[in-house]
Tab-separated table of C-alpha atoms in Angstrom:
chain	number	residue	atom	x	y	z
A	1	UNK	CA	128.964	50.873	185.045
A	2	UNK	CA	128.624	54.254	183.797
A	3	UNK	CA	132.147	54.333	182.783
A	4	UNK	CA	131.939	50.910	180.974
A	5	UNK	CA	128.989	52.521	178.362
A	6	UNK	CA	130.780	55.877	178.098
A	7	UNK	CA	134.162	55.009	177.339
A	8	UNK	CA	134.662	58.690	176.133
A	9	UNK	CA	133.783	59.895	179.141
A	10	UNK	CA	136.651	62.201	181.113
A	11	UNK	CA	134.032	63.301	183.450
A	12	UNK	CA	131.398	62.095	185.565
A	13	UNK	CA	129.092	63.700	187.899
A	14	UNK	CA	126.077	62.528	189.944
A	15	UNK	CA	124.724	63.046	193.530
A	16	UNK	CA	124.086	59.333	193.831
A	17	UNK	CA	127.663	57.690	193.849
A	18	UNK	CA	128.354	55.616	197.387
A	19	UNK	CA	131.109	54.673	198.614
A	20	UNK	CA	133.538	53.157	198.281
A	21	UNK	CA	133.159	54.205	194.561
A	22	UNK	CA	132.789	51.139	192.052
A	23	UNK	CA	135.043	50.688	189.512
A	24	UNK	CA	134.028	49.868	185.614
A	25	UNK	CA	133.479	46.340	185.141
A	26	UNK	CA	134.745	45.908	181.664
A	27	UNK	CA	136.820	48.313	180.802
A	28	UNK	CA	140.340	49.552	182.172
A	29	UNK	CA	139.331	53.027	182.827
A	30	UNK	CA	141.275	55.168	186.169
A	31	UNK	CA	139.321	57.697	187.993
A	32	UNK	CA	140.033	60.276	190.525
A	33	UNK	CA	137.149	60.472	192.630
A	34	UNK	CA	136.451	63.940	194.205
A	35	UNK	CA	133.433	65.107	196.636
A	36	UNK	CA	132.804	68.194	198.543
A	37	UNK	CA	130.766	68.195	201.230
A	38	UNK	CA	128.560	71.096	202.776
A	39	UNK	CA	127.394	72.429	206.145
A	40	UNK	CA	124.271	69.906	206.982
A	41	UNK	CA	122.019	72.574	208.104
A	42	UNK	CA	122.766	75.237	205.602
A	43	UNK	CA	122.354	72.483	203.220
A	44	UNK	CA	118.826	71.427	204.997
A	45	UNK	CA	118.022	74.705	204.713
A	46	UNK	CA	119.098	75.149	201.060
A	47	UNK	CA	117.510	72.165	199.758
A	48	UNK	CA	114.095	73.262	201.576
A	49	UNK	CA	114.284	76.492	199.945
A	50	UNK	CA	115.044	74.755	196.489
A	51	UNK	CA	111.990	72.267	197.084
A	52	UNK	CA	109.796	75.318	197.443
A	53	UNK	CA	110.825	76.545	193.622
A	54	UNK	CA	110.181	73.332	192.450
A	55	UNK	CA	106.962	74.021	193.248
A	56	UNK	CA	106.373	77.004	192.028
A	57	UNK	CA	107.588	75.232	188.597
A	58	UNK	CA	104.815	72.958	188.958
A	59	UNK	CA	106.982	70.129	190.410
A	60	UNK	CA	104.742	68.261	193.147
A	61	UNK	CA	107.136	68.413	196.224
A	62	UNK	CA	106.210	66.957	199.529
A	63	UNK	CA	106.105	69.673	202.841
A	64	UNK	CA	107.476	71.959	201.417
A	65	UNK	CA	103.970	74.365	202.498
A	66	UNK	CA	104.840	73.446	205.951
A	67	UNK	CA	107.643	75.837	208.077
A	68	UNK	CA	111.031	74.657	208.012
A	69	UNK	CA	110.881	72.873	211.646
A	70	UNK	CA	108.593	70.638	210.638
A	71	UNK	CA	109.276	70.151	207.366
A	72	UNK	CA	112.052	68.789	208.085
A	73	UNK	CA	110.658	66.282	210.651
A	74	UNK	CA	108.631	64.903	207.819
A	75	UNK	CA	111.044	64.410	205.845
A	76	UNK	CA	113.350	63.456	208.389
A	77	UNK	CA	110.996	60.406	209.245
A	78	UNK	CA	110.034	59.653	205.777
A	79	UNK	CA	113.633	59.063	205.075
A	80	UNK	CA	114.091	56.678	207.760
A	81	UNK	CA	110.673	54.748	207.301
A	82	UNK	CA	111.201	54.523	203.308
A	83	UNK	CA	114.632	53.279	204.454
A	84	UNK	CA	114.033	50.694	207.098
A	85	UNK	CA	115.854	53.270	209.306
A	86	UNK	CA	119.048	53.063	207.176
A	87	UNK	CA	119.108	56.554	206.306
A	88	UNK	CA	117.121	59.804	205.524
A	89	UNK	CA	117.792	62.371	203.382
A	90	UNK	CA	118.169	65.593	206.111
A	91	UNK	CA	120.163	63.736	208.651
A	92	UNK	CA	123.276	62.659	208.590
A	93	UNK	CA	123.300	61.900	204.488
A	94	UNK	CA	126.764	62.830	203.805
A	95	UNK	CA	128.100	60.328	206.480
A	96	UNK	CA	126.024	57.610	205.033
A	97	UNK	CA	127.193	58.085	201.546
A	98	UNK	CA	131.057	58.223	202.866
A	99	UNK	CA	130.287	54.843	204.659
A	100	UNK	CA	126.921	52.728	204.601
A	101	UNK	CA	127.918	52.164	208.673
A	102	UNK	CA	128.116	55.108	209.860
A	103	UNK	CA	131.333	54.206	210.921
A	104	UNK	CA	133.745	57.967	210.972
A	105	UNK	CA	136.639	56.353	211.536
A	106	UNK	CA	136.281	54.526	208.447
A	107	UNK	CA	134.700	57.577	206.540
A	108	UNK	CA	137.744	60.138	207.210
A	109	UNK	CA	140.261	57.506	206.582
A	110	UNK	CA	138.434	57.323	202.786
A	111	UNK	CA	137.990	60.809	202.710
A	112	UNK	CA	142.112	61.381	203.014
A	113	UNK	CA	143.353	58.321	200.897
A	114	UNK	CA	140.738	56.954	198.699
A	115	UNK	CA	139.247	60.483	196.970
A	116	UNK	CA	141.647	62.489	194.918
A	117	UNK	CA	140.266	65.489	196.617
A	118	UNK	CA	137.737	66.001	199.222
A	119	UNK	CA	136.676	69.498	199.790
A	120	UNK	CA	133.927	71.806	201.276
A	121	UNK	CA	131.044	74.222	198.993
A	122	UNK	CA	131.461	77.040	201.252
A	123	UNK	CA	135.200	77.359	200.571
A	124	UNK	CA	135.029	76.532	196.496
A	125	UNK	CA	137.519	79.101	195.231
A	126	UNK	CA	140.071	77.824	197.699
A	127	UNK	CA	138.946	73.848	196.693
A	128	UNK	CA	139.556	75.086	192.791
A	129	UNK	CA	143.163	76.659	193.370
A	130	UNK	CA	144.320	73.201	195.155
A	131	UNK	CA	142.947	71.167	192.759
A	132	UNK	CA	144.375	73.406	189.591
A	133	UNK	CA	147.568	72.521	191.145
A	134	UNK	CA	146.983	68.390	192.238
A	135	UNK	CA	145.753	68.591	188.236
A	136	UNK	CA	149.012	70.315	187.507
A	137	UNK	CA	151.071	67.475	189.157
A	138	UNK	CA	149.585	64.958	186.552
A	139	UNK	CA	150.080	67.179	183.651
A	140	UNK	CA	146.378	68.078	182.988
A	141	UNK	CA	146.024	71.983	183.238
A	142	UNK	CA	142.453	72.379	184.660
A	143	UNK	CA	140.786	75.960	184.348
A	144	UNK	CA	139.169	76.706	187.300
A	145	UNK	CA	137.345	79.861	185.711
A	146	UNK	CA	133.229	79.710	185.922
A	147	UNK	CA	130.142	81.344	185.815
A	148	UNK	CA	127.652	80.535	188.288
A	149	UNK	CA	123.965	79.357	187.002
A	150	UNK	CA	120.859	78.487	189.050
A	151	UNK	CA	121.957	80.602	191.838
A	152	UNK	CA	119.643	79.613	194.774
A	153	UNK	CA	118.938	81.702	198.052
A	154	UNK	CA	121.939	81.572	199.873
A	155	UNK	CA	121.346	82.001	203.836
A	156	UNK	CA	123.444	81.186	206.538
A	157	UNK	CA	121.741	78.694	208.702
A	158	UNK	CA	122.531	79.760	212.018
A	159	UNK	CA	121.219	82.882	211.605
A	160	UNK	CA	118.413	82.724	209.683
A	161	UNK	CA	116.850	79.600	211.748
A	162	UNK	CA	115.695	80.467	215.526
A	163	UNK	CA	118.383	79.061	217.644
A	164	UNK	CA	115.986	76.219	218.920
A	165	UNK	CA	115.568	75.120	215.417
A	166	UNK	CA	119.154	75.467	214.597
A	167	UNK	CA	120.050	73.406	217.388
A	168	UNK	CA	117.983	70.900	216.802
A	169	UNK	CA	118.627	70.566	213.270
A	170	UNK	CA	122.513	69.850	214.275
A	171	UNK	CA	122.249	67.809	217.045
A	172	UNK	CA	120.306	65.635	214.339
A	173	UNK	CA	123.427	66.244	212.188
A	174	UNK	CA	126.602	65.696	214.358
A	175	UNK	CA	128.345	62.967	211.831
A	176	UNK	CA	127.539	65.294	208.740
A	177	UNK	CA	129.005	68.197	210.731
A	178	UNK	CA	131.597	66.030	212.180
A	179	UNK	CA	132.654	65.110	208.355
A	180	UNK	CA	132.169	68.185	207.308
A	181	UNK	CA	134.907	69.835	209.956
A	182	UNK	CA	137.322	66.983	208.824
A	183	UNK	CA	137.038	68.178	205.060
A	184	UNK	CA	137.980	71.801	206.464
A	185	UNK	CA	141.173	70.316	208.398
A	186	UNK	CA	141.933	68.732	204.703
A	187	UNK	CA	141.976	71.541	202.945
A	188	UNK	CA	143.766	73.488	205.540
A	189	UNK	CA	146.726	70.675	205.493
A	190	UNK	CA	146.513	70.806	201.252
A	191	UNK	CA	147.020	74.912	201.614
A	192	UNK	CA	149.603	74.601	203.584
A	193	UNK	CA	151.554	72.207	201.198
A	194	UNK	CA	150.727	74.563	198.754
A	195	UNK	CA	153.370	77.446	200.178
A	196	UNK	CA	153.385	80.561	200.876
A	197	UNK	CA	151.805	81.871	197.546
A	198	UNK	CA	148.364	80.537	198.190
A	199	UNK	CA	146.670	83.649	199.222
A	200	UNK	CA	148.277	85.753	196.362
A	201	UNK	CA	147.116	83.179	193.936
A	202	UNK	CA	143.379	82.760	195.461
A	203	UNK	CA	143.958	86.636	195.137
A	204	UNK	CA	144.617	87.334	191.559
A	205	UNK	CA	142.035	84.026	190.978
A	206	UNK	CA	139.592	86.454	192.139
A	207	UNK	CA	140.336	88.966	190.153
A	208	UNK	CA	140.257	86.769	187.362
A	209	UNK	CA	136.571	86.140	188.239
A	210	UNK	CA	135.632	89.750	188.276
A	211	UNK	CA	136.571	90.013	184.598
A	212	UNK	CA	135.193	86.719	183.746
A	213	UNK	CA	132.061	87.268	185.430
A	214	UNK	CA	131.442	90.400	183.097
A	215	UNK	CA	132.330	88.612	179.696
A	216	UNK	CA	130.446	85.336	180.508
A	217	UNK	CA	127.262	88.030	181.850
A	218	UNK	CA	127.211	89.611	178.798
A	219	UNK	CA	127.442	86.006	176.842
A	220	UNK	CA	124.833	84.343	178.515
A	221	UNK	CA	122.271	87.828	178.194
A	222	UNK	CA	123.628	87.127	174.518
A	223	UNK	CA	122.295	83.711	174.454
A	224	UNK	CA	119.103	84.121	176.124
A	225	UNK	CA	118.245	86.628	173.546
A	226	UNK	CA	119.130	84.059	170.770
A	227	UNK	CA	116.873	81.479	172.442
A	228	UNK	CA	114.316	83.779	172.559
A	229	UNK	CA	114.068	85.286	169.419
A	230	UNK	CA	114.227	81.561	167.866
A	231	UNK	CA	111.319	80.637	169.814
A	232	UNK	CA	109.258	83.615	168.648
A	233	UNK	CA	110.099	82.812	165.251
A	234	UNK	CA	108.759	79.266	165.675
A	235	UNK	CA	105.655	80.955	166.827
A	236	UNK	CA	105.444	82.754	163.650
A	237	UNK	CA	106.455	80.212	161.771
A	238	UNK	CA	103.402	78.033	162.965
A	239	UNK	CA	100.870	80.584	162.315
A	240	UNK	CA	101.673	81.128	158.948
């Protein structure tokens, strides 16, 4: 639908899409769908964290003054009540969007030949160097440079959560986690096709990002500065 209003549209991005992705109704668009997925509990754990700042932004989020363990819950049986038990948004959220059945089978054999690319958060640089060169192989030459924004608390799950908790919060989580190891064997088959100059490249990529990282620092301190001085000037402006 999207695609049929925005006909100038070359990208797309949302955390709603399901599967198997629509197509445009009216229009004769192609798309290359592409997803990564994420470690369910780090992302539990993540989005928990990024409720909490909503909060402190003045954005009414439920549980989130509650401990992790049983925020969770909460959520965890809101979900499934708002849902009529189809889904909630802590458990197993990834595997529902891949296929409304929960059927994995059916979910990995999308994941390999209906997406363009399927790949995981935690390995992004890798994800970036593959997809540079799948982007390559159509004649479209993506840059894969970037500057990260609205950096959140980054923990690894296992350790910061007691092991009780952590255990708990992946047995609830198997088909996300199950999903999320299949992505990883993906990517591992997609470096290997790439040859023996993968590693060199994700090398001098990195590199790359050092100096990038410095000039896009500098830019966006440059910008922040212009935003600020043009609201203090509309300050002025309305006192005078």
């Amino acid at each position: 639908a999207m695609a049929t209003f925005f006909t100038e549209s070359r990208v797309i991005a949302s955390h709603h899409f399901t599967c198997p992705v629509p197509g445009p109704q009216s229009v004769d668009v192609t798309y290359k769908p592409i997803t990564f997925l994420r470690d369910p509990v780090d992302r539990a754990l993540s989005t928990y964290f990024y409720q909490k700042r909503q909060v402190e932004k003045g954005i009414d989020k439920k549980f989130t003054e509650l401990p992790f363990e049983e925020y969770f819950e909460r959520v965890r049986q809101k979900g499934y009540s708002d849902s009529e038990g189809k889904w909630s948004y802590l458990c197993n959220m990834q595997a529902y969007i891949m296929d409304r059945d929960y059927d994995m089978n059916r979910a990995k054999e999308r994941m390999a030949e209906e997406f363009f690319f399927a790949g995981v958060s935690e390995r992004f640089d890798e994800c970036l160097l593959i997809l540079k060169k799948k982007f390559g192989t159509e004649g479209i030459n993506f840059k894969i440079n970037y500057f990260e924004k609205n950096k959140g608390q980054k923990l690894d799950a296992e350790r910061y959560l007691p092991g009780q908790i952590y255990k708990k919060t992946l047995e609830l989580n198997q088909m996300d986690r199950e999903l999320h190891a299949f992505a990883n064997q993906l990517l591992d088959e997609k470096i290997r096709e790439y040859g023996v100059s993968f590693y060199t490249d994700l090398e001098n990529f990195h590199k790359q990002q050092k100096r990038w990282r410095l000039v896009a620092g500098f830019a966006e301190l440059f910008g922040k500065a212009i935003r600020y001085q043009d609201r203090l000037l509309m300050k002025l402006w309305d006192k005078i």
